[in-house]
mmCIF file with all atom_site columns, C-alpha atoms in Angstrom:
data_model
loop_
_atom_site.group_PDB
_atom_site.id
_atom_site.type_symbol
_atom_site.label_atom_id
_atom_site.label_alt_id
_atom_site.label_comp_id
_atom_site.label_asym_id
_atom_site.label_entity_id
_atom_site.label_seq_id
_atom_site.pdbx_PDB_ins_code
_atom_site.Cartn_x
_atom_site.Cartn_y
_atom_site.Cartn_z
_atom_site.occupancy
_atom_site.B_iso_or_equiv
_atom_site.pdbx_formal_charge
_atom_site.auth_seq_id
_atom_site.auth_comp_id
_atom_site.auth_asym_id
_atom_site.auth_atom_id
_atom_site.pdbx_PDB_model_num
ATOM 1   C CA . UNK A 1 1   ? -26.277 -21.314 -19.541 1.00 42.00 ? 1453 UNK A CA 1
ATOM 2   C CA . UNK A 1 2   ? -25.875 -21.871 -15.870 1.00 58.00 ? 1454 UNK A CA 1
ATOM 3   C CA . UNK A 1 3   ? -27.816 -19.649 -13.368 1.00 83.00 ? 1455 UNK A CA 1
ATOM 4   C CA . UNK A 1 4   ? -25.127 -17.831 -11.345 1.00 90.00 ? 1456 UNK A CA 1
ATOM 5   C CA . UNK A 1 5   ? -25.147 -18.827 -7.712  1.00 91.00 ? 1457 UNK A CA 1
ATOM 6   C CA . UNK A 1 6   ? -25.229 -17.348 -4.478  1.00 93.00 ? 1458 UNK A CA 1
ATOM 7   C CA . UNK A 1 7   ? -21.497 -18.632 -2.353  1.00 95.00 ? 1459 UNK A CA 1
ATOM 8   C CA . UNK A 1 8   ? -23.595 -20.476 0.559   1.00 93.00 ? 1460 UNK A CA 1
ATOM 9   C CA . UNK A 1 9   ? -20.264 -21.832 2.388   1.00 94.00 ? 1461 UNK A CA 1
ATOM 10  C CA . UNK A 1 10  ? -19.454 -19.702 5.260   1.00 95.00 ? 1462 UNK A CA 1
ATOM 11  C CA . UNK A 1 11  ? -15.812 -20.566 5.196   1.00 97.00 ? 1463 UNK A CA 1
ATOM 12  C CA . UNK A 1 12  ? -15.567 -20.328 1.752   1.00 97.00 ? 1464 UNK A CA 1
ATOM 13  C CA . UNK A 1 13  ? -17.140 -16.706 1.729   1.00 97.00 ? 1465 UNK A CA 1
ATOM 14  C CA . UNK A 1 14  ? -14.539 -15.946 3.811   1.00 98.00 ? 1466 UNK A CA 1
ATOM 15  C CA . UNK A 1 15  ? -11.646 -16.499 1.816   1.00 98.00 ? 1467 UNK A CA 1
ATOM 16  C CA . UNK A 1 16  ? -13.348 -14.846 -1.099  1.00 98.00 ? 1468 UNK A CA 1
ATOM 17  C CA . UNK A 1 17  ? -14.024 -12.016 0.622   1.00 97.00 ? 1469 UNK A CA 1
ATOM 18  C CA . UNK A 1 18  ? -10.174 -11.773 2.166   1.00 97.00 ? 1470 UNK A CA 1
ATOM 19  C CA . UNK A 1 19  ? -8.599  -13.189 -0.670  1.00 98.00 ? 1471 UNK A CA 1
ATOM 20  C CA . UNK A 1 20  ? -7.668  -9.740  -2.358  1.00 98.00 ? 1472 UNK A CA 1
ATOM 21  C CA . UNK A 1 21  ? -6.436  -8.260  1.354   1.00 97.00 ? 1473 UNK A CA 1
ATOM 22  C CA . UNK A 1 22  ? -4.692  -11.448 2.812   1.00 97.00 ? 1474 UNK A CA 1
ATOM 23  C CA . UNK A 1 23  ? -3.632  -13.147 -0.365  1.00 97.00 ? 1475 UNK A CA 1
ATOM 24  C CA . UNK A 1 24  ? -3.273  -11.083 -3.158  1.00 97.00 ? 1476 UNK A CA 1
ATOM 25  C CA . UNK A 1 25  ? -3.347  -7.766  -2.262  1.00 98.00 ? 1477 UNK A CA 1
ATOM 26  C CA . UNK A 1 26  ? -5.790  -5.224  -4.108  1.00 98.00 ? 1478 UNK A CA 1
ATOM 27  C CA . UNK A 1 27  ? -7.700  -2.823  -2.150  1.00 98.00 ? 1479 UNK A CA 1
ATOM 28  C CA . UNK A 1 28  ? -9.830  -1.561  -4.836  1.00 98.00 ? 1480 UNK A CA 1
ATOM 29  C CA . UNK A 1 29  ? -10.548 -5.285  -5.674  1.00 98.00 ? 1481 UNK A CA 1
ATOM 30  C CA . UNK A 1 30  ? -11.394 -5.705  -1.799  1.00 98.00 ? 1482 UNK A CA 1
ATOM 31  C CA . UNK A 1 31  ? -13.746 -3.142  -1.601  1.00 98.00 ? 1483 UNK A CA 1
ATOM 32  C CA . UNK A 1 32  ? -15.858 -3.797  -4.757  1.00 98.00 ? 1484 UNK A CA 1
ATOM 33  C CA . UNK A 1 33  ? -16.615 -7.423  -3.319  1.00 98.00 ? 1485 UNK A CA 1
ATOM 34  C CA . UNK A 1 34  ? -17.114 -5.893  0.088   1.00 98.00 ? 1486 UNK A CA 1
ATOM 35  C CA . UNK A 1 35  ? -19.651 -3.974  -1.290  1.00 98.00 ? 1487 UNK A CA 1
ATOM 36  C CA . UNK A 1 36  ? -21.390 -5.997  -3.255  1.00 97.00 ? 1488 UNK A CA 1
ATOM 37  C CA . UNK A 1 37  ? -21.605 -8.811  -0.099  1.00 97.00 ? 1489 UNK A CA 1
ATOM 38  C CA . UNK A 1 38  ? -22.647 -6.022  2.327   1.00 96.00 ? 1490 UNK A CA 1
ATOM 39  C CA . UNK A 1 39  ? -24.825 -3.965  0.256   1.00 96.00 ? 1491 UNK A CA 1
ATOM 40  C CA . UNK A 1 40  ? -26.692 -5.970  -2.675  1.00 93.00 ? 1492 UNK A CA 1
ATOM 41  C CA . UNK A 1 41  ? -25.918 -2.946  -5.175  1.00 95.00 ? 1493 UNK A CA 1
ATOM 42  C CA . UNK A 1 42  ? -25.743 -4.787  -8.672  1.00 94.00 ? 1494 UNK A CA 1
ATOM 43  C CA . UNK A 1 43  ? -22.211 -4.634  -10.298 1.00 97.00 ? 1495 UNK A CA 1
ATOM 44  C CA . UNK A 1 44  ? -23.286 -1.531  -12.580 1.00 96.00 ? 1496 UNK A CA 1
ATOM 45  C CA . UNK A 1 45  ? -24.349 0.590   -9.813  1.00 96.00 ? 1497 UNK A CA 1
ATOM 46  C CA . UNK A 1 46  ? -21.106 -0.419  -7.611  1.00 98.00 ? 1498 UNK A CA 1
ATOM 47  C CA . UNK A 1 47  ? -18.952 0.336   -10.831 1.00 98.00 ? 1499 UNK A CA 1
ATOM 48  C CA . UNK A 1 48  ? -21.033 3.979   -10.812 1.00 97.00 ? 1500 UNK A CA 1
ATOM 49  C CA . UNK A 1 49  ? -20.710 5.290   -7.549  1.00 98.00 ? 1501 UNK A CA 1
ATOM 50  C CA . UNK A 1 50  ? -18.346 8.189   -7.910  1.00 97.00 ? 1502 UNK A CA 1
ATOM 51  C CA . UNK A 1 51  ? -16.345 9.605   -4.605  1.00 97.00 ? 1503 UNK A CA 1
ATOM 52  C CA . UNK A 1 52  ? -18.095 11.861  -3.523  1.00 96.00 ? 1504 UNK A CA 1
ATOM 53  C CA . UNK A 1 53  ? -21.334 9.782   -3.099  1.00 97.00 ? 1505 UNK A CA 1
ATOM 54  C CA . UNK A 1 54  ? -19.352 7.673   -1.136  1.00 98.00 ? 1506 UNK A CA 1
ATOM 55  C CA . UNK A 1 55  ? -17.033 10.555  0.985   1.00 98.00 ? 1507 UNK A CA 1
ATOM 56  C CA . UNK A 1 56  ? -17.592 13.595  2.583   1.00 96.00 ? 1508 UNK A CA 1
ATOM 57  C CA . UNK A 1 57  ? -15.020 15.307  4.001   1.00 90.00 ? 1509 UNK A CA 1
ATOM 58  C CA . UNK A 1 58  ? -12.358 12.396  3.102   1.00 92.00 ? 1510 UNK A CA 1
ATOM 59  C CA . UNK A 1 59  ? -14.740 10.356  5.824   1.00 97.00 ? 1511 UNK A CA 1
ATOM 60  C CA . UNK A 1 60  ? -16.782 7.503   4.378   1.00 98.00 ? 1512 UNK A CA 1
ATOM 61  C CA . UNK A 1 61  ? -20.719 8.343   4.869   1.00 97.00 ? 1513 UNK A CA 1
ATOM 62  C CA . UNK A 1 62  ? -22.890 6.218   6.640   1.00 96.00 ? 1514 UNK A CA 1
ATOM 63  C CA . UNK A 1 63  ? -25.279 6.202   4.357   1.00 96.00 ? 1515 UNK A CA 1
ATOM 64  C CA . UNK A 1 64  ? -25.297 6.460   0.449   1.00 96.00 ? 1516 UNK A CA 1
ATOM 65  C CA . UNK A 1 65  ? -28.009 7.594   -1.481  1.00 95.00 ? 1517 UNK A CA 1
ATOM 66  C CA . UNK A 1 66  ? -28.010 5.975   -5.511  1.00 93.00 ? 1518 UNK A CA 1
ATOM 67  C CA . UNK A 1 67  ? -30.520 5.929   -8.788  1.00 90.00 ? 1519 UNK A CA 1
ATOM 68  C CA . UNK A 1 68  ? -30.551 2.302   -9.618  1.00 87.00 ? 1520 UNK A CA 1
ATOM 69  C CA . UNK A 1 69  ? -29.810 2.161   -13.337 1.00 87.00 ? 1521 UNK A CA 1
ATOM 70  C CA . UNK A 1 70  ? -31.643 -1.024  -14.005 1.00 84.00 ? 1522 UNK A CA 1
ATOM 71  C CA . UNK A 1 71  ? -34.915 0.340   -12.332 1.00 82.00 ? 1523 UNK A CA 1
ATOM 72  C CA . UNK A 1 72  ? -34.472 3.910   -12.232 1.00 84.00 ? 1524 UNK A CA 1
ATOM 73  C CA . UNK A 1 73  ? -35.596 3.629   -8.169  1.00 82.00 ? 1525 UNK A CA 1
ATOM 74  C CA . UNK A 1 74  ? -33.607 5.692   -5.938  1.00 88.00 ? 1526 UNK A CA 1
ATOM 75  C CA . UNK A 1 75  ? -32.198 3.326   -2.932  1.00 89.00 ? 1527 UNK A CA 1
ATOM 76  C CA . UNK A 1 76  ? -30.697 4.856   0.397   1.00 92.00 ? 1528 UNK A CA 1
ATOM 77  C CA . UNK A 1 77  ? -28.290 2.063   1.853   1.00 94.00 ? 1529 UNK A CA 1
ATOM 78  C CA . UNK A 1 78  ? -26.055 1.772   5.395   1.00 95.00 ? 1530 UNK A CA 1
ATOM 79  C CA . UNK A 1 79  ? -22.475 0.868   4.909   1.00 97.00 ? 1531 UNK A CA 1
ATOM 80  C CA . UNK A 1 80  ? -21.987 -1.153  7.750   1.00 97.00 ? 1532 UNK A CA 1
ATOM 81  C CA . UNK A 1 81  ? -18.695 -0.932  9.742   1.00 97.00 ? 1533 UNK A CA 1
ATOM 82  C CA . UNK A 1 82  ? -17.249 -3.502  7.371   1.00 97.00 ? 1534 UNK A CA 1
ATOM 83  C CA . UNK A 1 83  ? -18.134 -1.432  4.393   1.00 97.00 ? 1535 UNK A CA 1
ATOM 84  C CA . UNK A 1 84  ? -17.004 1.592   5.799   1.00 98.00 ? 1536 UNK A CA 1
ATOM 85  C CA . UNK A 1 85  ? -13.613 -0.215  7.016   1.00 98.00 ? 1537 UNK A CA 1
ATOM 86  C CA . UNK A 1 86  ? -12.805 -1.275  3.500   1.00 98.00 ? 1538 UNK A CA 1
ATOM 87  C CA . UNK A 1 87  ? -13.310 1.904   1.954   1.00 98.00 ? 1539 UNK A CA 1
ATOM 88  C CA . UNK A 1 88  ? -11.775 4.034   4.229   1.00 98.00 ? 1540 UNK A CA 1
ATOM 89  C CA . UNK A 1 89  ? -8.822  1.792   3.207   1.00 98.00 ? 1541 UNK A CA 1
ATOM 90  C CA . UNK A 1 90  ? -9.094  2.150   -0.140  1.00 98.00 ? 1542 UNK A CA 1
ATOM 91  C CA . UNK A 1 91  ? -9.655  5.573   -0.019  1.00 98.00 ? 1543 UNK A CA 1
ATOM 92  C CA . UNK A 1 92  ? -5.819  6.056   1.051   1.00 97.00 ? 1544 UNK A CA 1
ATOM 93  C CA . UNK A 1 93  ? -4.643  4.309   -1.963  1.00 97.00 ? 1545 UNK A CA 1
ATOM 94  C CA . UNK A 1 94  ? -7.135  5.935   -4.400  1.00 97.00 ? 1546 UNK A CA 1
ATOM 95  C CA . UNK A 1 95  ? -5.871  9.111   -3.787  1.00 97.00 ? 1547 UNK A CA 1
ATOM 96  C CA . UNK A 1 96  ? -2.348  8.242   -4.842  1.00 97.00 ? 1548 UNK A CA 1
ATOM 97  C CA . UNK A 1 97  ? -3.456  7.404   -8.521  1.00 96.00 ? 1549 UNK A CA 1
ATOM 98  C CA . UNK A 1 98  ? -3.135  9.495   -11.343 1.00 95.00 ? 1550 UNK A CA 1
ATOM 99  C CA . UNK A 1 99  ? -6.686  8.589   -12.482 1.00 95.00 ? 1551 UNK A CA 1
ATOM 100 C CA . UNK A 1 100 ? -7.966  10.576  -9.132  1.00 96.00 ? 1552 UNK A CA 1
ATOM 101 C CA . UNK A 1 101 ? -5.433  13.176  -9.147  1.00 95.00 ? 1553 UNK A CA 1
ATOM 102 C CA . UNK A 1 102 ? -6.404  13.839  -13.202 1.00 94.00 ? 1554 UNK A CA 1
ATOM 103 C CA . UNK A 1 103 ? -10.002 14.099  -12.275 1.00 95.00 ? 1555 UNK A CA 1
ATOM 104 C CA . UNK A 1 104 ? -11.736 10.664  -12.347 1.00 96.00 ? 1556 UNK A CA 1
ATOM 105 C CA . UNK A 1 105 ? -14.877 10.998  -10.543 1.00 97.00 ? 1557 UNK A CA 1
ATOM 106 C CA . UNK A 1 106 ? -15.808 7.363   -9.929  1.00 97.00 ? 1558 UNK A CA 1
ATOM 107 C CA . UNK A 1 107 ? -15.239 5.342   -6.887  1.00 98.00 ? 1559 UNK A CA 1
ATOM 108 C CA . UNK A 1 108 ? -13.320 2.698   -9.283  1.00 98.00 ? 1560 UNK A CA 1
ATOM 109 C CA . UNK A 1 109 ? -11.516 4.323   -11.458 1.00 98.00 ? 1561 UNK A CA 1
ATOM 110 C CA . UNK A 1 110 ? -10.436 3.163   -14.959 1.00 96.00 ? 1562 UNK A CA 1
ATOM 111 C CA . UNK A 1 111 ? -7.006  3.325   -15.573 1.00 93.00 ? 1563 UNK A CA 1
ATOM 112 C CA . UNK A 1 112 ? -7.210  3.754   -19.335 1.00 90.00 ? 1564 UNK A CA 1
ATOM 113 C CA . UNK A 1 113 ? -10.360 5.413   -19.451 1.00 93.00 ? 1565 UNK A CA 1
ATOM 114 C CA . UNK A 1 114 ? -10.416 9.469   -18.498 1.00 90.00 ? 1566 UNK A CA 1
ATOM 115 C CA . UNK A 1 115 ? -13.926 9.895   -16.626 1.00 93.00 ? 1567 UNK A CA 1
ATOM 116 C CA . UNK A 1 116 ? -15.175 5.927   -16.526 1.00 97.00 ? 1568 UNK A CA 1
ATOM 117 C CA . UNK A 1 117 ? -15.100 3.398   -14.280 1.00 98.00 ? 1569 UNK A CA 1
ATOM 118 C CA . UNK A 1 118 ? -13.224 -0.081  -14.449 1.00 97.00 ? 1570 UNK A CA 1
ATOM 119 C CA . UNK A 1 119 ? -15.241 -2.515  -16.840 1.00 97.00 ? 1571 UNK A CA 1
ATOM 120 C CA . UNK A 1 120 ? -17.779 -5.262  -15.760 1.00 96.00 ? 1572 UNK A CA 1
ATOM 121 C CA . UNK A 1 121 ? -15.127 -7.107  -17.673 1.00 97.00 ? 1573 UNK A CA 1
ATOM 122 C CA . UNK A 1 122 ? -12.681 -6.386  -14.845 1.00 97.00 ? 1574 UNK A CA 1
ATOM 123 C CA . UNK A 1 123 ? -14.869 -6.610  -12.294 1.00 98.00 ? 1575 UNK A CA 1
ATOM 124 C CA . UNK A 1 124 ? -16.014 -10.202 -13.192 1.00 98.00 ? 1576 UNK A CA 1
ATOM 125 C CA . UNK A 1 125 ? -12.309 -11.383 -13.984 1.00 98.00 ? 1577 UNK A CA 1
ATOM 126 C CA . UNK A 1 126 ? -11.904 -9.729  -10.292 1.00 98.00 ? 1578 UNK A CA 1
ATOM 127 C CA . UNK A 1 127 ? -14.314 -11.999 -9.044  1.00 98.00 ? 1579 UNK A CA 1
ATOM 128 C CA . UNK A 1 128 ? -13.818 -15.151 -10.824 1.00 97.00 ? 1580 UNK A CA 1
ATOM 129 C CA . UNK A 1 129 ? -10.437 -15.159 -10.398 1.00 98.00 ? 1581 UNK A CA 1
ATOM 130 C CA . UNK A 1 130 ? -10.538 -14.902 -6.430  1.00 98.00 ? 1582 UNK A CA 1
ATOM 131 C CA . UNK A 1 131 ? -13.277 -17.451 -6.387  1.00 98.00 ? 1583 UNK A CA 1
ATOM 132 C CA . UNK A 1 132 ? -11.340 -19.850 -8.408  1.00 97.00 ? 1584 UNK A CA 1
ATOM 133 C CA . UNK A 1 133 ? -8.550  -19.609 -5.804  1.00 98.00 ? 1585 UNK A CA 1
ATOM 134 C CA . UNK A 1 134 ? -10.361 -19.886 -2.922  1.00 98.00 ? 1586 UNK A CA 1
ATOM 135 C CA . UNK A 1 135 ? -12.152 -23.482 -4.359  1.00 97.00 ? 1587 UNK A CA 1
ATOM 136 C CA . UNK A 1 136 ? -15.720 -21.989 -4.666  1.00 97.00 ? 1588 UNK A CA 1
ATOM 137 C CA . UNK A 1 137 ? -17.197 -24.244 -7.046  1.00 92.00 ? 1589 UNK A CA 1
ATOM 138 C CA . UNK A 1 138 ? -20.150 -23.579 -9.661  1.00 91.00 ? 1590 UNK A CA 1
ATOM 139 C CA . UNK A 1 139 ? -21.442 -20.771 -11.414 1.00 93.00 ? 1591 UNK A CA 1
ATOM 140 C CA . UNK A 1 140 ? -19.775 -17.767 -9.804  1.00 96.00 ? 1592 UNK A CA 1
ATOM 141 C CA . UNK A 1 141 ? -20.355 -14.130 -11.381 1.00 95.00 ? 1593 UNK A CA 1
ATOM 142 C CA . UNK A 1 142 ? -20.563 -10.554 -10.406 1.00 96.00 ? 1594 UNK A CA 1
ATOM 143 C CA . UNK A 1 143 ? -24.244 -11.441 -9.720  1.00 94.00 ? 1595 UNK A CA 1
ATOM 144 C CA . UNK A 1 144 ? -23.164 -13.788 -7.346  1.00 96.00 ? 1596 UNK A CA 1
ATOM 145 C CA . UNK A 1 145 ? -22.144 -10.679 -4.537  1.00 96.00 ? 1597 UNK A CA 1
ATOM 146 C CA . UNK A 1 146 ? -26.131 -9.338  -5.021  1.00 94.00 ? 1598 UNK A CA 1
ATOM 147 C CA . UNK A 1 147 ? -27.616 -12.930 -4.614  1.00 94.00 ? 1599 UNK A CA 1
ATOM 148 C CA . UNK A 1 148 ? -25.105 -13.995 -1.697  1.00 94.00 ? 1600 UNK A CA 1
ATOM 149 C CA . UNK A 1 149 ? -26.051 -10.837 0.295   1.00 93.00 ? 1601 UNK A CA 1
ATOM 150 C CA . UNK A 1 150 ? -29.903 -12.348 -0.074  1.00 91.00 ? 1602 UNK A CA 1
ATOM 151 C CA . UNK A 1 151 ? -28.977 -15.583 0.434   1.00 91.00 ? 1603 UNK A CA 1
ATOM 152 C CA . UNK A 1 152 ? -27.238 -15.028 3.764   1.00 92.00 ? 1604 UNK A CA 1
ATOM 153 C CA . UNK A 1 153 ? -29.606 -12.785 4.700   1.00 91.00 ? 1605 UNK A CA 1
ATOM 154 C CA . UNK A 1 154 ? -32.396 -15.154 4.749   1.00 89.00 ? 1606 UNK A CA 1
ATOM 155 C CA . UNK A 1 155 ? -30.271 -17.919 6.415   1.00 88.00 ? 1607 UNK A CA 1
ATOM 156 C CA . UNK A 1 156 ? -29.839 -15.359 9.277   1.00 90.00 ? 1608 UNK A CA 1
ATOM 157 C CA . UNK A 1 157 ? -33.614 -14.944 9.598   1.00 87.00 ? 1609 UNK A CA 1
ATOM 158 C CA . UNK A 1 158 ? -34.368 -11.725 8.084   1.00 88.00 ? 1610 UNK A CA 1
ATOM 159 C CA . UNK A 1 159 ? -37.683 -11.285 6.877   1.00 88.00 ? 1611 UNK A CA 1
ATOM 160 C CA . UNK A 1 160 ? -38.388 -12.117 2.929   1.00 86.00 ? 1612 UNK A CA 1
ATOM 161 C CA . UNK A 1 161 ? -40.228 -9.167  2.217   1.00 86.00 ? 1613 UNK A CA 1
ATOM 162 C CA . UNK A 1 162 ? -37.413 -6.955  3.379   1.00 89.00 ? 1614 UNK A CA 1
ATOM 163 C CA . UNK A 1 163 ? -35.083 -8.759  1.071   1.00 86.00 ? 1615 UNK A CA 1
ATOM 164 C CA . UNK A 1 164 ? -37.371 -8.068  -1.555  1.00 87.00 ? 1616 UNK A CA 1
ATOM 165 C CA . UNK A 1 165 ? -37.570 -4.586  -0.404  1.00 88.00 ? 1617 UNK A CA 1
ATOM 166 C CA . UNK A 1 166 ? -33.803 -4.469  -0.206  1.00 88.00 ? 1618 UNK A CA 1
ATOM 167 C CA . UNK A 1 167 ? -33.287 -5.916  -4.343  1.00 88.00 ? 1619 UNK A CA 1
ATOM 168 C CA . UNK A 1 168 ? -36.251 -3.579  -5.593  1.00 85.00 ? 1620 UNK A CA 1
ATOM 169 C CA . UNK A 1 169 ? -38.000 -6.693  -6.595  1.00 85.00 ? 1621 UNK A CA 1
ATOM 170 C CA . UNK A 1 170 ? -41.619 -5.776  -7.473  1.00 83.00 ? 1622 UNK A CA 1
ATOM 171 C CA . UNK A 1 171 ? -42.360 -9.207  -6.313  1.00 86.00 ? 1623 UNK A CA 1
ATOM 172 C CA . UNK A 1 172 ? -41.624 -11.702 -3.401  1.00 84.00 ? 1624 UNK A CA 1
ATOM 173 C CA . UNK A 1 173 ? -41.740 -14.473 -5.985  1.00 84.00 ? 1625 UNK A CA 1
ATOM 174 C CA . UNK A 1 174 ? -38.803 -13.020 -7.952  1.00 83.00 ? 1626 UNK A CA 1
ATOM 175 C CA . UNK A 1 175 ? -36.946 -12.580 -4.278  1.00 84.00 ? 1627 UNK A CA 1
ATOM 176 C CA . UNK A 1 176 ? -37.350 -16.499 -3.453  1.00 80.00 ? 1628 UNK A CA 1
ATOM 177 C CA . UNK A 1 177 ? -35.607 -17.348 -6.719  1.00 79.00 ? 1629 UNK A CA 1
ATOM 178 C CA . UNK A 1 178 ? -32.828 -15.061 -5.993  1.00 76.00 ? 1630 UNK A CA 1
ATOM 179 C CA . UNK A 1 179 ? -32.354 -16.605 -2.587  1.00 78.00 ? 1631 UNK A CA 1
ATOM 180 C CA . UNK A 1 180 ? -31.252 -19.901 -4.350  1.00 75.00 ? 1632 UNK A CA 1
ATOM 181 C CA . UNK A 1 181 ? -32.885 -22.511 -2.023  1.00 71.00 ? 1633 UNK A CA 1
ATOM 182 C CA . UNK A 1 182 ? -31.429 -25.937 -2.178  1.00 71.00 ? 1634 UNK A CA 1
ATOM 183 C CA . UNK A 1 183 ? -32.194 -28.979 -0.799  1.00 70.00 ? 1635 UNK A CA 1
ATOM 184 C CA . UNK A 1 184 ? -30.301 -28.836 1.764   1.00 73.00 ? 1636 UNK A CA 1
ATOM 185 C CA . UNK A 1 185 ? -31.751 -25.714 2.973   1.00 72.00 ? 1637 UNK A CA 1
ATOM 186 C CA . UNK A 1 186 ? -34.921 -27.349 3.170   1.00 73.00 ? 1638 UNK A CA 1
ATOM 187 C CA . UNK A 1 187 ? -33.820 -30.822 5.054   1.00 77.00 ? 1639 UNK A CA 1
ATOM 188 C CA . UNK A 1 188 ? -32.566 -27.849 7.357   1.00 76.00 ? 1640 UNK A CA 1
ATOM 189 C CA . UNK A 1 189 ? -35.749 -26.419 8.142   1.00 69.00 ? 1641 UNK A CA 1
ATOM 190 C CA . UNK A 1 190 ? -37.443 -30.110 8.548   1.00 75.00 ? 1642 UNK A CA 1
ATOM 191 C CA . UNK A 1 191 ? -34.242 -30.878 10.612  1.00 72.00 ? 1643 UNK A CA 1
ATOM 192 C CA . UNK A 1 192 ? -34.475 -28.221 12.846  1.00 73.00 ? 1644 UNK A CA 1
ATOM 193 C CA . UNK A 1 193 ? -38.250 -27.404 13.337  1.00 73.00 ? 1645 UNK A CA 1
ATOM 194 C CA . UNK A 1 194 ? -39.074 -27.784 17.034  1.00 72.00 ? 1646 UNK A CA 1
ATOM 195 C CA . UNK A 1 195 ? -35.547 -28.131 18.549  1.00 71.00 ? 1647 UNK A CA 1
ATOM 196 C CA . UNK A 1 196 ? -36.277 -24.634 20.021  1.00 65.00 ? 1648 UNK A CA 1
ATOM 197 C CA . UNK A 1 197 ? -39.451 -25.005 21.339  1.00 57.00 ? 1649 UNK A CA 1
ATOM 198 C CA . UNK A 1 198 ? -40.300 -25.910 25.291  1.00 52.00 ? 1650 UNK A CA 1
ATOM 199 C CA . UNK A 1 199 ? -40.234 -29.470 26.022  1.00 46.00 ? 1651 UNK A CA 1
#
């Protein structure tokens, strides 16, 4: 089995993360792979945040404040203004369904489901699907939105051990194989070293 990937192509991450507001639209869709880019929340903790860990006051919070099921760690995380602009959105939608209106607590409601959210089932189909039509090629999952979050974040210049801080990793060896370092981000490094630097 193929190790799922982080999506490393600027352009290409952003038609993914468009594709369900400019080309297919789905604002629930939207904001789970908004949040997973801008907040490195694995897919099961997304899937569990109800509303009001996310609202207060029909306003979406700054921060949020979640129990990470894998590790049992409690995590406070900023929703950055693109966060917050995509589920502000959503929010006006959600509160049209039946599912909220019945009761649902969770952020992503299931629609067959009283009291659960969608599926990791959905959520990769979600993901896949807009990948596919974007042209992202190899192995893209609902992993991917944790690992591209890392990925870019390290391209950017943010310190390793605050990425590792970030995922919960107990180690910074388990951080630099999430970061997915190619090649090509190496001859980058070698290609750039210096060019900064006073004559």
């Amino acid at each position: 089995m193929s190790t799922t990937e982080p999506i490393r192509d600027r352009q290409k991450l952003l038609d993914f993360k468009n594709y369900y507001l400019n080309e297919r639209l789905n604002l629930r869709n939207y904001a789970i792979i908004i949040l997973g880019l801008n907040t490195a929340l694995r897919i099961s903790d997304i899937l569990n945040l109800t509303y009001d860990e996310v609202y207060l006051d029909s306003r979406v919070q700054e921060h949020i404040t979640i129990r990470e099921q894998k590790t049992g760690k409690e995590n406070r995380i900023l929703l950055n203004h693109e966060t917050r602009t995509a589920l502000a959105r959503y929010r006006q939608e959600l509160i049209k369904t039946e599912m909220y209106r019945n009761g649902n607590p969770f952020l992503f409601p299931s629609p067959k489901k009283a009291r659960a959210p969608i599926s990791r089932t959905q959520a990769y189909r979600m993901i896949t699907s807009a990948a596919d039509a974007v042209g992202i090629e190899g192995h893209i999952s609902c992993h991917s939105l944790r690992k591209t979050f890392g990925y870019h974040a390290w391209k950017q210049g943010s310190d390793p051990v605050v990425i590792m801080v970030i995922f919960n990793h107990s180690s910074l060896s388990i951080t630099k194989r999430y970061l997915c370092i190619e090649q090509d981000d190496k001859d980058d490094v070698y290609r750039s070293i210096y060019q900064n630097a006073a004559a």
